[in-house]
Amino acid sequence: MTGIISLYALTSVTLRGDIILIPAVDLENTQYPYDLSIVLPQFLFSQKKSILPFLKFLNLVNFHYREKLLVSALIEIKVDSLLNKLFQFYLKTWEKYSQLSAIPERRHTVEMELIKWSASLPSTPLGIFIRRYYSASLESTDWKSKTAIWKSLKHTQDRKPDLSQKKLEKLKEKYLELWFEFFDKISFSPEVQSTYPEFMNSMNQLTFKEILSESPERLCPNCESDLNAYPASIQFCPQCGYALFQVDQKYCSNCGAPLRDGALFCSNCGKKLL
């Protein structure tokens, strides 16, 4: 029997003070073999026609839990409104304590508030996991070390310049390579498919476009055999015998090569055409 491991997009903050999504795995279910369920906040899909936030998070999952992506039989992408509420609460509480200049201290205060808030959450697997995760995080984090690292970064607190267009394109290529490594075992839940048609359409177009771009340039129109291994001059498909020229195809009277419509000279032997 196949088990299910759940991975949730929880909310956290960097030492630069940026609110981010982080992948966190519920290790309560470790049955093997397993399918991987990736549960995301709804806003990740609602950014009009943008698939990059989703691909960026998938890249984060790959960085932290690549072995789970590789080993899982299936990967299902789901949404849960509770993750939206978590993000909004974190953001609101983060702004509430803006007077705290030290990022680690501010994070500690915010997550203390979050644990209190989580007590009112429903006793669903996600609600229970949120309480358990942030409680464990507060206890296990070395806050003194975090503060020391933050202080060492204070002199570089200014924002880095925006990525150049060339670097952005490289980053997109990296995300796409990751997507096509796993897309054959990734499925989107019925809720994602029905609620976010624009997102799904963009993903489908992406997949279709990339598959087409990777397909052989020369295919038999009948049996779709790859013809790249054969000379460009072949007139019939070696696999099914399908004619690879139009019925009214004209030929050079000198060398017998097929002629393009409107050509004044044979492209094979150079003979002037009448």
Tab-separated table of C-alpha atoms in Angstrom:
chain	number	residue	atom	x	y	z
A	1	MET	CA	0.000	0.000	0.000
A	2	THR	CA	1.328	3.412	-0.995
A	3	GLY	CA	1.642	6.029	1.752
A	4	ILE	CA	1.356	9.798	1.423
A	5	ILE	CA	3.888	12.350	2.653
A	6	SER	CA	2.629	15.934	2.912
A	7	LEU	CA	4.822	18.933	2.201
A	8	TYR	CA	3.436	22.356	3.144
A	9	ALA	CA	4.388	25.881	2.069
A	10	LEU	CA	4.728	27.606	5.430
A	11	THR	CA	5.667	31.228	6.076
A	12	SER	CA	8.965	32.492	7.460
A	13	VAL	CA	11.348	35.427	7.146
A	14	THR	CA	14.939	35.798	5.964
A	15	LEU	CA	17.676	37.534	7.925
A	16	ARG	CA	17.140	40.465	5.580
A	17	GLY	CA	13.539	40.731	6.704
A	18	ASP	CA	11.848	39.346	3.587
A	19	ILE	CA	8.680	37.312	4.157
A	20	ILE	CA	8.982	34.065	2.209
A	21	LEU	CA	7.416	30.658	1.729
A	22	ILE	CA	9.436	27.688	2.952
A	23	PRO	CA	8.844	23.972	2.272
A	24	ALA	CA	8.227	21.891	5.394
A	25	VAL	CA	7.596	18.142	5.392
A	26	ASP	CA	5.266	16.394	7.817
A	27	LEU	CA	7.386	13.425	8.869
A	28	GLU	CA	4.589	11.824	10.858
A	29	ASN	CA	3.828	9.689	7.786
A	30	THR	CA	6.941	7.863	6.608
A	31	GLN	CA	5.443	4.768	5.011
A	32	TYR	CA	7.336	3.599	1.937
A	33	PRO	CA	6.622	3.633	-0.964
A	34	TYR	CA	4.806	6.950	-0.940
A	35	ASP	CA	3.214	9.672	-3.008
A	36	LEU	CA	4.165	13.275	-2.283
A	37	SER	CA	1.405	15.806	-1.643
A	38	ILE	CA	2.592	19.425	-2.018
A	39	VAL	CA	0.083	21.796	-0.402
A	40	LEU	CA	0.311	25.477	-1.352
A	41	PRO	CA	-1.473	28.739	-0.533
A	42	GLN	CA	-4.051	29.855	-3.067
A	43	PHE	CA	-2.357	33.165	-3.849
A	44	LEU	CA	0.516	31.288	-5.476
A	45	PHE	CA	-1.827	30.449	-8.377
A	46	SER	CA	-3.858	33.639	-8.547
A	47	GLN	CA	-1.137	35.923	-9.895
A	48	LYS	CA	-2.493	36.543	-13.350
A	49	LYS	CA	-0.904	34.325	-15.965
A	50	SER	CA	2.304	34.022	-13.921
A	51	ILE	CA	3.657	30.546	-13.355
A	52	LEU	CA	7.015	31.686	-11.988
A	53	PRO	CA	5.957	31.795	-8.287
A	54	PHE	CA	4.935	28.151	-8.526
A	55	LEU	CA	8.123	27.140	-10.368
A	56	LYS	CA	10.223	29.091	-7.880
A	57	PHE	CA	8.676	27.201	-4.966
A	58	LEU	CA	9.163	23.895	-6.770
A	59	ASN	CA	12.825	24.830	-7.047
A	60	LEU	CA	12.912	25.376	-3.269
A	61	VAL	CA	11.381	21.950	-2.717
A	62	ASN	CA	14.026	20.460	-4.989
A	63	PHE	CA	16.781	22.202	-3.045
A	64	HIS	CA	15.613	20.976	0.361
A	65	TYR	CA	13.872	17.693	-0.425
A	66	ARG	CA	15.120	16.511	-3.793
A	67	GLU	CA	15.277	12.886	-2.631
A	68	LYS	CA	11.545	12.978	-1.925
A	69	LEU	CA	10.807	14.291	-5.413
A	70	LEU	CA	12.943	11.528	-6.898
A	71	VAL	CA	11.607	8.656	-4.786
A	72	SER	CA	7.898	9.536	-4.769
A	73	ALA	CA	5.722	7.628	-7.212
A	74	LEU	CA	3.361	10.545	-7.799
A	75	ILE	CA	3.438	14.254	-6.881
A	76	GLU	CA	0.084	15.965	-6.403
A	77	ILE	CA	-0.197	19.755	-6.156
A	78	LYS	CA	-2.984	20.943	-3.852
A	79	VAL	CA	-4.158	24.183	-2.238
A	80	ASP	CA	-5.381	24.960	1.269
A	81	SER	CA	-6.900	28.295	2.309
A	82	LEU	CA	-5.359	27.901	5.767
A	83	LEU	CA	-1.935	28.567	4.253
A	84	ASN	CA	-3.288	31.877	2.936
A	85	LYS	CA	-4.463	32.767	6.449
A	86	LEU	CA	-1.094	31.769	7.881
A	87	PHE	CA	0.754	34.015	5.430
A	88	GLN	CA	-1.563	36.974	6.086
A	89	PHE	CA	-1.285	36.556	9.871
A	90	TYR	CA	2.517	36.374	9.689
A	91	LEU	CA	2.689	39.456	7.468
A	92	LYS	CA	0.286	41.472	9.641
A	93	THR	CA	2.072	40.516	12.869
A	94	TRP	CA	5.455	41.228	11.288
A	95	GLU	CA	4.317	44.769	10.528
A	96	LYS	CA	2.861	45.086	14.030
A	97	TYR	CA	6.309	44.650	15.581
A	98	SER	CA	8.172	46.899	13.165
A	99	GLN	CA	9.693	48.781	16.122
A	100	LEU	CA	11.939	45.773	16.796
A	101	SER	CA	15.013	46.452	14.680
A	102	ALA	CA	16.775	43.106	15.187
A	103	ILE	CA	15.324	40.645	12.677
A	104	PRO	CA	15.820	37.483	14.835
A	105	GLU	CA	14.155	39.128	17.839
A	106	ARG	CA	11.273	40.285	15.677
A	107	ARG	CA	10.858	36.821	14.162
A	108	HIS	CA	10.887	35.212	17.621
A	109	THR	CA	8.168	37.613	18.804
A	110	VAL	CA	6.040	37.073	15.697
A	111	GLU	CA	6.231	33.292	15.934
A	112	MET	CA	5.339	33.392	19.644
A	113	GLU	CA	2.178	35.241	18.589
A	114	LEU	CA	1.656	32.731	15.802
A	115	ILE	CA	1.688	29.794	18.217
A	116	LYS	CA	-1.019	31.472	20.292
A	117	TRP	CA	-3.030	32.114	17.115
A	118	SER	CA	-2.610	28.518	15.972
A	119	ALA	CA	-4.464	27.272	19.061
A	120	SER	CA	-7.684	28.443	17.395
A	121	LEU	CA	-7.012	26.565	14.153
A	122	PRO	CA	-9.118	23.532	13.222
A	123	SER	CA	-7.722	20.130	14.165
A	124	THR	CA	-6.983	19.200	10.574
A	125	PRO	CA	-3.632	17.626	9.631
A	126	LEU	CA	-2.435	21.053	8.468
A	127	GLY	CA	-3.708	22.891	11.562
A	128	ILE	CA	-1.973	20.383	13.835
A	129	PHE	CA	1.221	20.539	11.765
A	130	ILE	CA	1.362	24.356	11.943
A	131	ARG	CA	1.195	24.299	15.745
A	132	ARG	CA	3.770	21.524	15.964
A	133	TYR	CA	6.170	23.043	13.437
A	134	TYR	CA	6.395	26.559	14.894
A	135	SER	CA	6.585	25.267	18.470
A	136	ALA	CA	9.497	23.016	17.523
A	137	SER	CA	11.114	25.829	15.533
A	138	LEU	CA	11.079	28.200	18.508
A	139	GLU	CA	12.608	25.570	20.771
A	140	SER	CA	15.272	24.292	18.380
A	141	THR	CA	16.472	27.581	16.841
A	142	ASP	CA	19.693	28.983	18.279
A	143	TRP	CA	18.526	32.583	18.545
A	144	LYS	CA	21.893	33.875	19.784
A	145	SER	CA	23.611	32.483	16.699
A	146	LYS	CA	20.866	33.904	14.484
A	147	THR	CA	21.403	37.334	16.036
A	148	ALA	CA	25.178	37.100	15.581
A	149	ILE	CA	24.746	36.209	11.903
A	150	TRP	CA	22.234	39.017	11.458
A	151	LYS	CA	24.671	41.534	12.965
A	152	SER	CA	27.377	40.365	10.576
A	153	LEU	CA	24.995	41.035	7.695
A	154	LYS	CA	23.920	44.487	8.832
A	155	HIS	CA	26.547	46.224	6.708
A	156	THR	CA	25.107	44.508	3.608
A	157	GLN	CA	21.520	45.244	4.500
A	158	ASP	CA	21.036	47.386	1.397
A	159	ARG	CA	19.045	45.594	-1.277
A	160	LYS	CA	20.976	43.894	-4.007
A	161	PRO	CA	20.444	45.334	-7.483
A	162	ASP	CA	17.730	43.735	-9.575
A	163	LEU	CA	18.792	40.771	-11.658
A	164	SER	CA	19.700	41.552	-15.248
A	165	GLN	CA	17.419	40.273	-17.979
A	166	LYS	CA	20.086	37.735	-18.951
A	167	LYS	CA	20.280	36.344	-15.417
A	168	LEU	CA	16.492	36.269	-15.162
A	169	GLU	CA	16.338	34.208	-18.334
A	170	LYS	CA	18.960	31.823	-16.933
A	171	LEU	CA	16.906	31.481	-13.772
A	172	LYS	CA	13.783	30.736	-15.790
A	173	GLU	CA	15.697	28.098	-17.736
A	174	LYS	CA	16.716	26.474	-14.455
A	175	TYR	CA	13.092	26.395	-13.269
A	176	LEU	CA	11.955	24.931	-16.581
A	177	GLU	CA	14.600	22.212	-16.521
A	178	LEU	CA	13.379	21.226	-13.076
A	179	TRP	CA	9.736	21.210	-14.203
A	180	PHE	CA	10.451	18.954	-17.161
A	181	GLU	CA	12.478	16.614	-14.980
A	182	PHE	CA	9.387	15.830	-12.905
A	183	PHE	CA	6.326	16.933	-14.902
A	184	ASP	CA	5.445	13.410	-16.026
A	185	LYS	CA	4.580	12.436	-12.443
A	186	ILE	CA	3.147	15.772	-11.270
A	187	SER	CA	-0.618	16.222	-11.222
A	188	PHE	CA	-2.732	19.163	-10.121
A	189	SER	CA	-5.710	18.500	-7.882
A	190	PRO	CA	-9.223	18.975	-9.351
A	191	GLU	CA	-9.602	22.095	-7.177
A	192	VAL	CA	-6.498	23.712	-8.680
A	193	GLN	CA	-7.583	22.796	-12.201
A	194	SER	CA	-11.111	24.167	-11.817
A	195	THR	CA	-10.302	27.266	-9.741
A	196	TYR	CA	-7.262	28.543	-11.628
A	197	PRO	CA	-7.893	27.970	-15.347
A	198	GLU	CA	-5.485	30.730	-16.428
A	199	PHE	CA	-2.646	29.152	-14.466
A	200	MET	CA	-3.455	25.697	-15.846
A	201	ASN	CA	-3.641	27.058	-19.373
A	202	SER	CA	-0.209	28.676	-18.984
A	203	MET	CA	1.259	25.418	-17.663
A	204	ASN	CA	-0.324	23.415	-20.486
A	205	GLN	CA	0.958	25.844	-23.106
A	206	LEU	CA	4.402	25.702	-21.565
A	207	THR	CA	4.441	21.912	-21.601
A	208	PHE	CA	3.127	21.731	-25.163
A	209	LYS	CA	5.565	24.345	-26.427
A	210	GLU	CA	8.563	22.710	-24.786
A	211	ILE	CA	7.611	19.239	-25.997
A	212	LEU	CA	7.265	20.584	-29.525
A	213	SER	CA	10.621	22.341	-29.330
A	214	GLU	CA	12.281	19.127	-28.237
A	215	SER	CA	10.606	17.021	-30.936
A	216	PRO	CA	12.610	16.050	-34.040
A	217	GLU	CA	12.397	18.679	-36.782
A	218	ARG	CA	11.615	16.054	-39.445
A	219	LEU	CA	8.758	13.677	-38.719
A	220	CYS	CA	6.800	11.426	-41.035
A	221	PRO	CA	3.318	12.986	-41.162
A	222	ASN	CA	1.776	9.508	-41.236
A	223	CYS	CA	3.607	7.365	-38.645
A	224	GLU	CA	5.574	10.183	-36.913
A	225	SER	CA	8.871	8.342	-37.288
A	226	ASP	CA	12.019	10.406	-36.751
A	227	LEU	CA	13.501	11.133	-40.175
A	228	ASN	CA	16.605	13.020	-39.015
A	229	ALA	CA	18.797	9.950	-39.487
A	230	TYR	CA	17.919	9.778	-43.200
A	231	PRO	CA	19.061	12.041	-46.076
A	232	ALA	CA	16.922	15.105	-46.647
A	233	SER	CA	16.328	13.956	-50.236
A	234	ILE	CA	14.337	10.805	-49.353
A	235	GLN	CA	10.908	10.815	-50.954
A	236	PHE	CA	9.247	8.051	-48.952
A	237	CYS	CA	9.193	7.252	-45.250
A	238	PRO	CA	11.509	4.256	-44.610
A	239	GLN	CA	9.155	3.022	-41.881
A	240	CYS	CA	5.706	3.198	-43.473
A	241	GLY	CA	6.327	4.151	-47.116
A	242	TYR	CA	4.354	7.388	-46.891
A	243	ALA	CA	5.156	9.835	-49.736
A	244	LEU	CA	7.101	12.772	-48.335
A	245	PHE	CA	6.273	15.100	-51.206
A	246	GLN	CA	3.150	16.659	-52.631
A	247	VAL	CA	1.306	14.833	-55.434
A	248	ASP	CA	1.942	17.713	-57.823
A	249	GLN	CA	5.645	17.920	-56.878
A	250	LYS	CA	7.843	19.051	-59.767
A	251	TYR	CA	11.354	17.724	-60.403
A	252	CYS	CA	14.486	19.039	-62.083
A	253	SER	CA	14.826	17.648	-65.625
A	254	ASN	CA	18.603	17.589	-65.208
A	255	CYS	CA	19.214	15.891	-61.840
A	256	GLY	CA	15.728	14.765	-60.755
A	257	ALA	CA	15.761	16.716	-57.475
A	258	PRO	CA	12.396	18.016	-56.166
A	259	LEU	CA	11.777	21.689	-56.949
A	260	ARG	CA	10.260	24.377	-54.781
A	261	ASP	CA	7.306	26.314	-56.135
A	262	GLY	CA	8.425	29.474	-57.944
A	263	ALA	CA	12.106	28.481	-58.058
A	264	LEU	CA	14.085	29.861	-61.056
A	265	PHE	CA	17.053	27.549	-60.552
A	266	CYS	CA	17.441	23.988	-59.242
A	267	SER	CA	18.756	24.149	-55.674
A	268	ASN	CA	20.638	20.859	-56.235
A	269	CYS	CA	22.426	21.288	-59.583
A	270	GLY	CA	21.860	24.970	-60.406
A	271	LYS	CA	20.149	24.357	-63.770
A	272	LYS	CA	18.026	27.271	-64.933
A	273	LEU	CA	14.379	26.279	-64.992
A	274	LEU	CA	12.080	27.108	-67.893
